[in-house]
Amino acid sequence: ELKDDPGAVYEAKARKSGNPVSTEALQAYRAGLTAKQDEFLAALASNGVTATVMSRDIKNLDGSLAATIPLRYTLVYNGLALKVSAASIEAIKIMPQVKNVHNNELLQTALNKSVNYIRAPKVYGSVKELSQFDNVREGYEGQGMYISVIDTGVDWTHPMFGGDPTP
């Protein structure tokens, strides 16, 4: 995580002070962050730190490679995901451009426990088969059910997004 404000924070601060930011200005600011990230990578190399920017492969529907996305961030976070040796972390932490160093973890949702947590089997009653392959119509196929989607969304009053209490 680098010290300069990410683009969203830059824009929120500007708006709060009465200076709206155009799309072009925001893109220019983010390009500047990318340039500073490039300078940071060069500084790492000149300090003898070997670092590789991590990336993610994006697949097409047929499984072929659609794109490789480098894990460099400038909009809601200013930072890069790097592969470095453990011995290099302390040297990175003390560099003047660095705000903080965090482990990069890929997290997955764990929905395998949610059915029991919400007591879904109790709601189903004595239904033995309830799947897309169910061809026995016992009346549990969705008739009379209400579905609710709860989306917490984004808390636009949070200081990270400028803290402005108006939508």
CSV table of N, CA and C in Angstrom, one decimal:
chain,number,residue,atom,x,y,z
A,1,GLU,N,0.9,-1.2,0.0
A,1,GLU,CA,0.0,0.0,0.0
A,1,GLU,C,0.9,1.2,0.0
A,2,LEU,N,0.7,2.1,-1.0
A,2,LEU,CA,1.5,3.3,-1.1
A,2,LEU,C,0.8,4.5,-0.5
A,3,LYS,N,1.6,5.5,-0.2
A,3,LYS,CA,1.1,6.7,0.6
A,3,LYS,C,0.1,7.6,-0.1
A,4,ASP,N,0.2,7.8,-1.4
A,4,ASP,CA,-0.7,8.7,-2.0
A,4,ASP,C,-2.1,8.2,-2.0
A,5,ASP,N,-3.1,9.2,-1.9
A,5,ASP,CA,-4.5,8.8,-1.9
A,5,ASP,C,-4.9,8.1,-3.1
A,6,PRO,N,-5.7,7.1,-3.0
A,6,PRO,CA,-6.2,6.4,-4.3
A,6,PRO,C,-7.2,7.4,-4.9
A,7,GLY,N,-7.6,7.1,-6.2
A,7,GLY,CA,-8.4,8.0,-7.0
A,7,GLY,C,-9.7,8.4,-6.3
A,8,ALA,N,-10.4,7.4,-5.7
A,8,ALA,CA,-11.7,7.7,-5.1
A,8,ALA,C,-11.6,8.7,-3.9
A,9,VAL,N,-10.5,8.6,-3.1
A,9,VAL,CA,-10.3,9.5,-2.0
A,9,VAL,C,-9.9,10.9,-2.5
A,10,TYR,N,-9.1,10.9,-3.5
A,10,TYR,CA,-8.7,12.2,-4.2
A,10,TYR,C,-10.0,12.9,-4.7
A,11,GLU,N,-10.9,12.2,-5.4
A,11,GLU,CA,-12.1,12.8,-5.9
A,11,GLU,C,-13.0,13.2,-4.7
A,12,ALA,N,-13.2,12.4,-3.7
A,12,ALA,CA,-14.0,12.8,-2.6
A,12,ALA,C,-13.5,14.0,-1.8
A,13,LYS,N,-12.2,14.1,-1.6
A,13,LYS,CA,-11.7,15.3,-1.0
A,13,LYS,C,-11.9,16.5,-1.8
A,14,ALA,N,-11.7,16.4,-3.1
A,14,ALA,CA,-11.9,17.5,-4.0
A,14,ALA,C,-13.3,18.0,-4.0
A,15,ARG,N,-14.2,17.1,-4.1
A,15,ARG,CA,-15.7,17.4,-4.1
A,15,ARG,C,-16.1,18.1,-2.7
A,16,LYS,N,-15.5,17.5,-1.6
A,16,LYS,CA,-15.8,18.1,-0.3
A,16,LYS,C,-15.4,19.5,-0.2
A,17,SER,N,-14.3,19.9,-0.9
A,17,SER,CA,-13.8,21.2,-0.8
A,17,SER,C,-14.4,22.1,-1.9
A,18,GLY,N,-15.4,21.6,-2.6
A,18,GLY,CA,-16.1,22.3,-3.6
A,18,GLY,C,-15.5,22.3,-5.0
A,19,ASN,N,-14.7,21.4,-5.3
A,19,ASN,CA,-14.0,21.3,-6.6
A,19,ASN,C,-14.3,20.0,-7.2
A,20,PRO,N,-15.4,19.9,-8.0
A,20,PRO,CA,-15.8,18.6,-8.7
A,20,PRO,C,-14.6,18.2,-9.6
A,21,VAL,N,-14.5,16.9,-9.7
A,21,VAL,CA,-13.4,16.3,-10.5
A,21,VAL,C,-14.0,15.7,-11.8
A,22,SER,N,-13.5,16.1,-12.9
A,22,SER,CA,-14.0,15.5,-14.2
A,22,SER,C,-13.5,14.1,-14.3
A,23,THR,N,-14.1,13.3,-15.2
A,23,THR,CA,-13.7,12.0,-15.5
A,23,THR,C,-12.2,12.0,-16.0
A,24,GLU,N,-11.9,13.0,-16.8
A,24,GLU,CA,-10.6,13.1,-17.4
A,24,GLU,C,-9.6,13.4,-16.3
A,25,ALA,N,-9.9,14.3,-15.4
A,25,ALA,CA,-9.0,14.7,-14.3
A,25,ALA,C,-8.7,13.5,-13.4
A,26,LEU,N,-9.8,12.7,-13.1
A,26,LEU,CA,-9.6,11.5,-12.3
A,26,LEU,C,-8.7,10.5,-13.0
A,27,GLN,N,-8.9,10.3,-14.3
A,27,GLN,CA,-8.1,9.4,-15.1
A,27,GLN,C,-6.6,9.9,-15.1
A,28,ALA,N,-6.4,11.2,-15.2
A,28,ALA,CA,-5.1,11.7,-15.2
A,28,ALA,C,-4.4,11.5,-13.8
A,29,TYR,N,-5.2,11.7,-12.7
A,29,TYR,CA,-4.7,11.4,-11.4
A,29,TYR,C,-4.3,10.0,-11.2
A,30,ARG,N,-5.1,9.1,-11.7
A,30,ARG,CA,-4.8,7.6,-11.6
A,30,ARG,C,-3.6,7.3,-12.5
A,31,ALA,N,-3.5,7.9,-13.6
A,31,ALA,CA,-2.3,7.7,-14.4
A,31,ALA,C,-1.0,8.1,-13.7
A,32,GLY,N,-1.1,9.2,-12.9
A,32,GLY,CA,0.0,9.7,-12.1
A,32,GLY,C,0.3,8.7,-11.0
A,33,LEU,N,-0.7,8.0,-10.4
A,33,LEU,CA,-0.5,7.0,-9.4
A,33,LEU,C,0.3,5.8,-10.1
A,34,THR,N,-0.1,5.4,-11.3
A,34,THR,CA,0.5,4.3,-12.0
A,34,THR,C,2.0,4.7,-12.2
A,35,ALA,N,2.3,5.9,-12.6
A,35,ALA,CA,3.6,6.4,-12.8
A,35,ALA,C,4.4,6.3,-11.6
A,36,LYS,N,3.8,6.7,-10.4
A,36,LYS,CA,4.5,6.6,-9.1
A,36,LYS,C,4.7,5.2,-8.7
A,37,GLN,N,3.8,4.3,-9.1
A,37,GLN,CA,4.0,2.8,-8.8
A,37,GLN,C,5.2,2.3,-9.6
A,38,ASP,N,5.3,2.8,-10.9
A,38,ASP,CA,6.5,2.4,-11.7
A,38,ASP,C,7.8,2.9,-11.1
A,39,GLU,N,7.8,4.1,-10.5
A,39,GLU,CA,9.0,4.6,-9.9
A,39,GLU,C,9.3,3.8,-8.6
A,40,PHE,N,8.2,3.4,-7.9
A,40,PHE,CA,8.4,2.6,-6.7
A,40,PHE,C,9.1,1.2,-7.1
A,41,LEU,N,8.6,0.6,-8.2
A,41,LEU,CA,9.2,-0.7,-8.6
A,41,LEU,C,10.6,-0.5,-9.0
A,42,ALA,N,10.9,0.7,-9.7
A,42,ALA,CA,12.3,0.9,-10.1
A,42,ALA,C,13.2,1.1,-8.8
A,43,ALA,N,12.6,1.8,-7.8
A,43,ALA,CA,13.4,2.0,-6.5
A,43,ALA,C,13.6,0.7,-5.8
A,44,LEU,N,12.6,-0.2,-5.9
A,44,LEU,CA,12.8,-1.5,-5.3
A,44,LEU,C,14.0,-2.2,-6.0
A,45,ALA,N,14.0,-2.2,-7.3
A,45,ALA,CA,15.1,-2.9,-8.0
A,45,ALA,C,16.5,-2.2,-7.7
A,46,SER,N,16.5,-0.9,-7.6
A,46,SER,CA,17.8,-0.2,-7.3
A,46,SER,C,18.2,-0.5,-5.9
A,47,ASN,N,17.3,-0.9,-5.0
A,47,ASN,CA,17.7,-1.2,-3.6
A,47,ASN,C,18.0,-2.7,-3.5
A,48,GLY,N,18.0,-3.4,-4.7
A,48,GLY,CA,18.4,-4.8,-4.7
A,48,GLY,C,17.2,-5.8,-4.3
A,49,VAL,N,16.0,-5.3,-4.3
A,49,VAL,CA,14.8,-6.1,-3.9
A,49,VAL,C,14.2,-6.6,-5.2
A,50,THR,N,14.2,-7.9,-5.3
A,50,THR,CA,13.5,-8.6,-6.4
A,50,THR,C,12.0,-8.7,-6.2
A,51,ALA,N,11.2,-8.1,-7.0
A,51,ALA,CA,9.8,-8.1,-6.8
A,51,ALA,C,9.1,-8.3,-8.2
A,52,THR,N,8.1,-9.1,-8.2
A,52,THR,CA,7.3,-9.4,-9.4
A,52,THR,C,5.9,-9.0,-9.1
A,53,VAL,N,5.3,-8.2,-10.0
A,53,VAL,CA,3.9,-7.8,-9.8
A,53,VAL,C,3.0,-9.1,-10.1
A,54,MET,N,2.2,-9.4,-9.2
A,54,MET,CA,1.3,-10.6,-9.3
A,54,MET,C,0.2,-10.3,-10.3
A,55,SER,N,-0.4,-11.3,-10.9
A,55,SER,CA,-1.5,-11.1,-11.9
A,55,SER,C,-2.5,-12.2,-11.8
A,56,ARG,N,-3.6,-12.0,-12.4
A,56,ARG,CA,-4.6,-13.0,-12.4
A,56,ARG,C,-5.0,-13.3,-13.9
A,57,ASP,N,-5.1,-14.6,-14.2
A,57,ASP,CA,-5.6,-14.9,-15.6
A,57,ASP,C,-7.1,-15.0,-15.6
A,58,ILE,N,-7.7,-14.3,-16.6
A,58,ILE,CA,-9.1,-14.3,-16.8
A,58,ILE,C,-9.4,-15.2,-18.0
A,59,LYS,N,-10.3,-16.1,-17.8
A,59,LYS,CA,-10.6,-17.1,-18.9
A,59,LYS,C,-11.8,-16.8,-19.7
A,60,ASN,N,-11.9,-17.1,-20.9
A,60,ASN,CA,-13.1,-17.1,-21.7
A,60,ASN,C,-14.0,-18.2,-21.3
A,61,LEU,N,-15.2,-18.2,-21.8
A,61,LEU,CA,-16.2,-19.3,-21.5
A,61,LEU,C,-15.7,-20.6,-21.9
A,62,ASP,N,-14.9,-20.7,-22.9
A,62,ASP,CA,-14.3,-22.0,-23.4
A,62,ASP,C,-13.1,-22.4,-22.6
A,63,GLY,N,-12.7,-21.6,-21.7
A,63,GLY,CA,-11.5,-21.9,-20.9
A,63,GLY,C,-10.2,-21.4,-21.4
A,64,SER,N,-10.2,-20.8,-22.6
A,64,SER,CA,-9.0,-20.2,-23.1
A,64,SER,C,-8.7,-18.9,-22.4
A,65,LEU,N,-7.5,-18.4,-22.5
A,65,LEU,CA,-7.1,-17.2,-21.8
A,65,LEU,C,-7.6,-16.0,-22.5
A,66,ALA,N,-8.4,-15.2,-21.8
A,66,ALA,CA,-8.9,-13.9,-22.3
A,66,ALA,C,-8.0,-12.8,-22.1
A,67,ALA,N,-7.4,-12.7,-20.9
A,67,ALA,CA,-6.5,-11.6,-20.5
A,67,ALA,C,-5.7,-12.0,-19.2
A,68,THR,N,-4.6,-11.3,-19.0
A,68,THR,CA,-3.9,-11.4,-17.8
A,68,THR,C,-3.9,-10.0,-17.2
A,69,ILE,N,-4.4,-9.9,-16.0
A,69,ILE,CA,-4.6,-8.6,-15.3
A,69,ILE,C,-3.6,-8.5,-14.2
A,70,PRO,N,-2.7,-7.5,-14.3
A,70,PRO,CA,-1.7,-7.2,-13.2
A,70,PRO,C,-2.5,-6.7,-12.0
A,71,LEU,N,-2.1,-7.1,-10.8
A,71,LEU,CA,-2.7,-6.7,-9.6
A,71,LEU,C,-2.1,-5.3,-9.1
A,72,ARG,N,-2.5,-4.3,-9.9
A,72,ARG,CA,-2.1,-2.9,-9.6
A,72,ARG,C,-3.4,-2.1,-9.4
A,73,TYR,N,-3.4,-1.4,-8.3
A,73,TYR,CA,-4.7,-0.7,-8.0
A,73,TYR,C,-4.5,0.8,-7.8
A,74,THR,N,-5.5,1.6,-8.3
A,74,THR,CA,-5.4,3.0,-8.2
A,74,THR,C,-6.7,3.7,-7.9
A,75,LEU,N,-7.8,3.0,-7.9
A,75,LEU,CA,-9.1,3.7,-7.7
A,75,LEU,C,-9.5,3.7,-6.3
A,76,VAL,N,-9.8,2.6,-5.6
A,76,VAL,CA,-10.2,2.6,-4.2
A,76,VAL,C,-9.0,2.2,-3.3
A,77,TYR,N,-7.9,1.9,-3.9
A,77,TYR,CA,-6.7,1.5,-3.1
A,77,TYR,C,-5.5,1.9,-3.9
A,78,ASN,N,-4.5,2.4,-3.3
A,78,ASN,CA,-3.3,2.7,-4.1
A,78,ASN,C,-2.2,1.7,-3.7
A,79,GLY,N,-2.0,0.7,-4.5
A,79,GLY,CA,-1.0,-0.3,-4.2
A,79,GLY,C,-0.8,-1.4,-5.2
A,80,LEU,N,0.0,-2.3,-4.9
A,80,LEU,CA,0.4,-3.4,-5.9
A,80,LEU,C,0.4,-4.7,-5.1
A,81,ALA,N,0.1,-5.8,-5.7
A,81,ALA,CA,0.3,-7.1,-5.1
A,81,ALA,C,1.7,-7.6,-5.7
A,82,LEU,N,2.6,-7.8,-4.8
A,82,LEU,CA,4.0,-8.2,-5.3
A,82,LEU,C,4.4,-9.5,-4.7
A,83,LYS,N,5.2,-10.2,-5.5
A,83,LYS,CA,5.8,-11.5,-5.0
A,83,LYS,C,7.2,-11.1,-4.6
A,84,VAL,N,7.5,-11.2,-3.3
A,84,VAL,CA,8.9,-10.9,-2.8
A,84,VAL,C,9.3,-11.9,-1.8
A,85,SER,N,10.6,-11.9,-1.5
A,85,SER,CA,11.0,-12.8,-0.5
A,85,SER,C,10.6,-12.3,0.9
A,86,ALA,N,10.5,-13.1,1.8
A,86,ALA,CA,10.1,-12.7,3.2
A,86,ALA,C,11.2,-11.8,3.8
A,87,ALA,N,12.4,-12.0,3.4
A,87,ALA,CA,13.5,-11.2,3.9
A,87,ALA,C,13.4,-9.7,3.4
A,88,SER,N,12.7,-9.5,2.3
A,88,SER,CA,12.6,-8.2,1.7
A,88,SER,C,11.5,-7.3,2.3
A,89,ILE,N,10.6,-7.9,3.1
A,89,ILE,CA,9.5,-7.2,3.6
A,89,ILE,C,9.9,-6.0,4.4
A,90,GLU,N,10.8,-6.2,5.3
A,90,GLU,CA,11.3,-5.1,6.2
A,90,GLU,C,11.9,-3.9,5.4
A,91,ALA,N,12.6,-4.3,4.4
A,91,ALA,CA,13.2,-3.2,3.5
A,91,ALA,C,12.1,-2.4,2.8
A,92,ILE,N,11.1,-3.1,2.4
A,92,ILE,CA,10.0,-2.5,1.7
A,92,ILE,C,9.2,-1.6,2.7
A,93,LYS,N,9.0,-2.0,3.9
A,93,LYS,CA,8.2,-1.2,4.9
A,93,LYS,C,8.8,0.1,5.1
A,94,ILE,N,10.2,0.2,5.1
A,94,ILE,CA,10.8,1.5,5.4
A,94,ILE,C,11.0,2.4,4.2
A,95,MET,N,10.6,2.0,3.1
A,95,MET,CA,10.7,2.9,1.9
A,95,MET,C,9.8,4.1,2.0
A,96,PRO,N,10.2,5.3,1.6
A,96,PRO,CA,9.4,6.5,1.8
A,96,PRO,C,8.0,6.5,1.1
A,97,GLN,N,7.9,5.7,0.0
A,97,GLN,CA,6.6,5.7,-0.7
A,97,GLN,C,5.6,4.8,0.0
A,98,VAL,N,6.0,3.9,0.9
A,98,VAL,CA,5.2,2.9,1.4
A,98,VAL,C,4.4,3.3,2.7
A,99,LYS,N,3.1,3.1,2.6
A,99,LYS,CA,2.2,3.4,3.8
A,99,LYS,C,2.2,2.2,4.7
A,100,ASN,N,2.0,1.0,4.1
A,100,ASN,CA,1.9,-0.3,4.9
A,100,ASN,C,2.1,-1.5,4.0
A,101,VAL,N,2.4,-2.6,4.6
A,101,VAL,CA,2.6,-3.8,3.8
A,101,VAL,C,1.6,-4.8,4.4
A,102,HIS,N,0.9,-5.5,3.5
A,102,HIS,CA,-0.1,-6.5,3.9
A,102,HIS,C,0.1,-7.8,3.2
A,103,ASN,N,-0.3,-8.9,3.8
A,103,ASN,CA,-0.3,-10.2,3.1
A,103,ASN,C,-1.3,-10.1,2.0
A,104,ASN,N,-1.0,-10.7,0.8
A,104,ASN,CA,-2.0,-10.8,-0.2
A,104,ASN,C,-2.6,-12.1,-0.2
A,105,GLU,N,-3.9,-12.2,0.1
A,105,GLU,CA,-4.6,-13.4,0.3
A,105,GLU,C,-5.8,-13.5,-0.7
A,106,LEU,N,-6.0,-14.6,-1.3
A,106,LEU,CA,-7.2,-14.8,-2.2
A,106,LEU,C,-8.2,-15.5,-1.3
A,107,LEU,N,-9.3,-14.9,-1.0
A,107,LEU,CA,-10.3,-15.4,-0.2
A,107,LEU,C,-11.5,-15.9,-1.0
A,108,GLN,N,-12.1,-17.0,-0.5
A,108,GLN,CA,-13.2,-17.6,-1.2
A,108,GLN,C,-14.4,-17.6,-0.2
A,109,THR,N,-15.6,-17.4,-0.7
A,109,THR,CA,-16.7,-17.6,0.2
A,109,THR,C,-16.9,-19.0,0.5
A,110,ALA,N,-17.3,-19.3,1.7
A,110,ALA,CA,-17.5,-20.7,2.2
A,110,ALA,C,-19.0,-20.9,2.5
A,111,LEU,N,-19.7,-21.3,1.4
A,111,LEU,CA,-21.2,-21.4,1.5
A,111,LEU,C,-21.6,-22.8,1.9
A,112,ASN,N,-20.7,-23.7,2.1
A,112,ASN,CA,-21.0,-25.1,2.4
A,112,ASN,C,-21.6,-25.2,3.8
A,113,LYS,N,-21.5,-24.2,4.7
A,113,LYS,CA,-22.1,-24.3,6.0
A,113,LYS,C,-23.4,-23.5,6.1
A,114,SER,N,-23.8,-22.7,5.1
A,114,SER,CA,-24.9,-21.8,5.2
A,114,SER,C,-26.2,-22.5,5.2
A,115,VAL,N,-26.4,-23.6,4.6
A,115,VAL,CA,-27.7,-24.3,4.5
A,115,VAL,C,-28.1,-24.7,6.0
A,116,ASN,N,-27.2,-25.2,6.7
A,116,ASN,CA,-27.5,-25.6,8.1
A,116,ASN,C,-27.6,-24.4,9.0
A,117,TYR,N,-26.8,-23.3,8.7
A,117,TYR,CA,-26.9,-22.1,9.5
A,117,TYR,C,-28.3,-21.5,9.4
A,118,ILE,N,-28.9,-21.4,8.2
A,118,ILE,CA,-30.2,-20.8,8.0
A,118,ILE,C,-31.3,-21.8,8.3
A,119,ARG,N,-31.0,-23.1,8.7
A,119,ARG,CA,-31.9,-24.1,9.0
A,119,ARG,C,-32.8,-24.4,7.7
A,120,ALA,N,-32.2,-24.4,6.6
A,120,ALA,CA,-33.0,-24.7,5.4
A,120,ALA,C,-33.7,-26.1,5.4
A,121,PRO,N,-33.1,-27.1,5.8
A,121,PRO,CA,-33.8,-28.4,5.8
A,121,PRO,C,-35.1,-28.4,6.6
A,122,LYS,N,-35.1,-27.7,7.7
A,122,LYS,CA,-36.3,-27.6,8.5
A,122,LYS,C,-37.4,-26.9,7.7
A,123,VAL,N,-37.0,-25.9,6.9
A,123,VAL,CA,-38.0,-25.1,6.1
A,123,VAL,C,-38.5,-26.1,5.0
A,124,TYR,N,-37.7,-26.9,4.5
A,124,TYR,CA,-38.1,-27.8,3.4
A,124,TYR,C,-39.1,-28.8,3.9
A,125,GLY,N,-39.0,-29.2,5.2
A,125,GLY,CA,-40.0,-30.2,5.7
A,125,GLY,C,-39.5,-31.6,5.3
A,126,SER,N,-40.3,-32.4,4.8
A,126,SER,CA,-40.0,-33.8,4.5
A,126,SER,C,-39.7,-34.0,3.0
A,127,VAL,N,-39.3,-32.9,2.3
A,127,VAL,CA,-39.0,-33.1,0.9
A,127,VAL,C,-37.8,-33.9,0.7
A,128,LYS,N,-37.9,-34.9,-0.1
A,128,LYS,CA,-36.7,-35.8,-0.3
A,128,LYS,C,-35.9,-35.4,-1.4
A,129,GLU,N,-36.5,-34.8,-2.5
A,129,GLU,CA,-35.8,-34.4,-3.6
A,129,GLU,C,-36.2,-32.9,-4.0
A,130,LEU,N,-35.2,-32.1,-4.0
A,130,LEU,CA,-35.4,-30.7,-4.4
A,130,LEU,C,-34.2,-30.2,-5.2
A,131,SER,N,-34.3,-30.4,-6.5
A,131,SER,CA,-33.2,-30.0,-7.3
A,131,SER,C,-33.8,-29.7,-8.7
A,132,GLN,N,-32.9,-29.2,-9.6
A,132,GLN,CA,-33.4,-28.9,-11.0
A,132,GLN,C,-33.8,-30.2,-11.7
A,133,PHE,N,-33.5,-31.4,-11.2
A,133,PHE,CA,-33.8,-32.6,-11.8
A,133,PHE,C,-35.1,-33.2,-11.2
A,134,ASP,N,-35.7,-32.6,-10.3
A,134,ASP,CA,-36.9,-33.1,-9.6
A,134,ASP,C,-38.1,-33.0,-10.6
A,135,ASN,N,-38.6,-34.2,-10.9
A,135,ASN,CA,-39.8,-34.3,-11.8
A,135,ASN,C,-41.0,-34.7,-11.1
A,136,VAL,N,-41.0,-34.8,-9.7
A,136,VAL,CA,-42.2,-35.1,-8.9
A,136,VAL,C,-42.6,-33.7,-8.4
A,137,ARG,N,-43.9,-33.4,-8.7
A,137,ARG,CA,-44.4,-32.0,-8.3
A,137,ARG,C,-45.1,-32.2,-7.0
A,138,GLU,N,-44.4,-32.0,-5.9
A,138,GLU,CA,-45.1,-32.1,-4.6
A,138,GLU,C,-45.5,-30.8,-4.1
A,139,GLY,N,-45.3,-29.7,-4.8
A,139,GLY,CA,-45.7,-28.4,-4.4
A,139,GLY,C,-44.6,-27.6,-3.7
A,140,TYR,N,-43.3,-28.1,-3.8
A,140,TYR,CA,-42.2,-27.4,-3.2
A,140,TYR,C,-41.3,-26.8,-4.2
A,141,GLU,N,-41.8,-26.5,-5.4
A,141,GLU,CA,-41.0,-26.0,-6.5
A,141,GLU,C,-40.9,-24.5,-6.6
A,142,GLY,N,-41.4,-23.8,-5.5
A,142,GLY,CA,-41.3,-22.4,-5.5
A,142,GLY,C,-42.7,-21.7,-5.5
A,143,GLN,N,-43.8,-22.4,-5.5
A,143,GLN,CA,-45.1,-21.8,-5.5
A,143,GLN,C,-45.3,-21.1,-4.1
A,144,GLY,N,-45.7,-19.8,-4.2
A,144,GLY,CA,-46.0,-19.1,-3.0
A,144,GLY,C,-44.8,-18.6,-2.2
A,145,MET,N,-43.6,-18.7,-2.8
A,145,MET,CA,-42.4,-18.3,-2.0
A,145,MET,C,-42.1,-16.9,-2.3
A,146,TYR,N,-41.6,-16.2,-1.4
A,146,TYR,CA,-41.1,-14.8,-1.5
A,146,TYR,C,-39.6,-14.9,-1.4
A,147,ILE,N,-38.9,-14.2,-2.3
A,147,ILE,CA,-37.5,-14.2,-2.3
A,147,ILE,C,-37.0,-12.8,-1.9
A,148,SER,N,-36.1,-12.7,-1.1
A,148,SER,CA,-35.5,-11.4,-0.7
A,148,SER,C,-34.0,-11.4,-0.8
A,149,VAL,N,-33.5,-10.4,-1.5
A,149,VAL,CA,-32.0,-10.3,-1.6
A,149,VAL,C,-31.6,-9.1,-0.8
A,150,ILE,N,-30.7,-9.4,0.2
A,150,ILE,CA,-30.2,-8.4,1.1
A,150,ILE,C,-28.8,-8.0,0.6
A,151,ASP,N,-28.6,-6.8,0.2
A,151,ASP,CA,-27.3,-6.3,-0.3
A,151,ASP,C,-26.9,-5.1,0.5
A,152,THR,N,-25.8,-5.3,1.2
A,152,THR,CA,-25.4,-4.2,2.1
A,152,THR,C,-24.9,-3.0,1.4
A,153,GLY,N,-24.5,-3.2,0.1
A,153,GLY,CA,-24.0,-2.0,-0.7
A,153,GLY,C,-22.8,-1.4,-0.1
A,154,VAL,N,-22.7,-0.1,-0.5
A,154,VAL,CA,-21.5,0.7,-0.1
A,154,VAL,C,-22.0,1.8,0.9
A,155,ASP,N,-21.3,1.9,2.0
A,155,ASP,CA,-21.6,3.0,3.0
A,155,ASP,C,-20.9,4.2,2.5
A,156,TRP,N,-21.6,5.1,1.8
A,156,TRP,CA,-21.0,6.3,1.2
A,156,TRP,C,-20.8,7.3,2.3
A,157,THR,N,-21.2,7.1,3.6
A,157,THR,CA,-20.9,8.0,4.6
A,157,THR,C,-19.5,7.7,5.3
A,158,HIS,N,-18.9,6.5,4.9
A,158,HIS,CA,-17.7,6.1,5.5
A,158,HIS,C,-16.6,7.1,5.1
A,159,PRO,N,-15.7,7.4,6.0
A,159,PRO,CA,-14.6,8.4,5.7
A,159,PRO,C,-13.7,8.0,4.5
A,160,MET,N,-13.6,6.7,4.2
A,160,MET,CA,-12.8,6.2,3.0
A,160,MET,C,-13.4,6.8,1.7
A,161,PHE,N,-14.7,7.0,1.7
A,161,PHE,CA,-15.4,7.5,0.5
A,161,PHE,C,-15.7,9.0,0.7
A,162,GLY,N,-15.0,9.6,1.6
A,162,GLY,CA,-15.2,11.1,1.7
A,162,GLY,C,-16.1,11.5,3.0
A,163,GLY,N,-16.8,10.6,3.5
A,163,GLY,CA,-17.6,10.8,4.7
A,163,GLY,C,-18.7,11.8,4.6
A,164,ASP,N,-19.1,12.1,3.4
A,164,ASP,CA,-20.2,13.1,3.1
A,164,ASP,C,-21.5,12.4,3.4
A,165,PRO,N,-22.4,13.0,4.3
A,165,PRO,CA,-23.6,12.3,4.6
A,165,PRO,C,-24.7,12.5,3.6
A,166,THR,N,-24.5,13.1,2.5
A,166,THR,CA,-25.5,13.3,1.5
A,166,THR,C,-25.2,12.3,0.3
A,167,PRO,N,-26.3,11.7,-0.2
A,167,PRO,CA,-26.1,10.7,-1.3
A,167,PRO,C,-25.5,11.4,-2.6
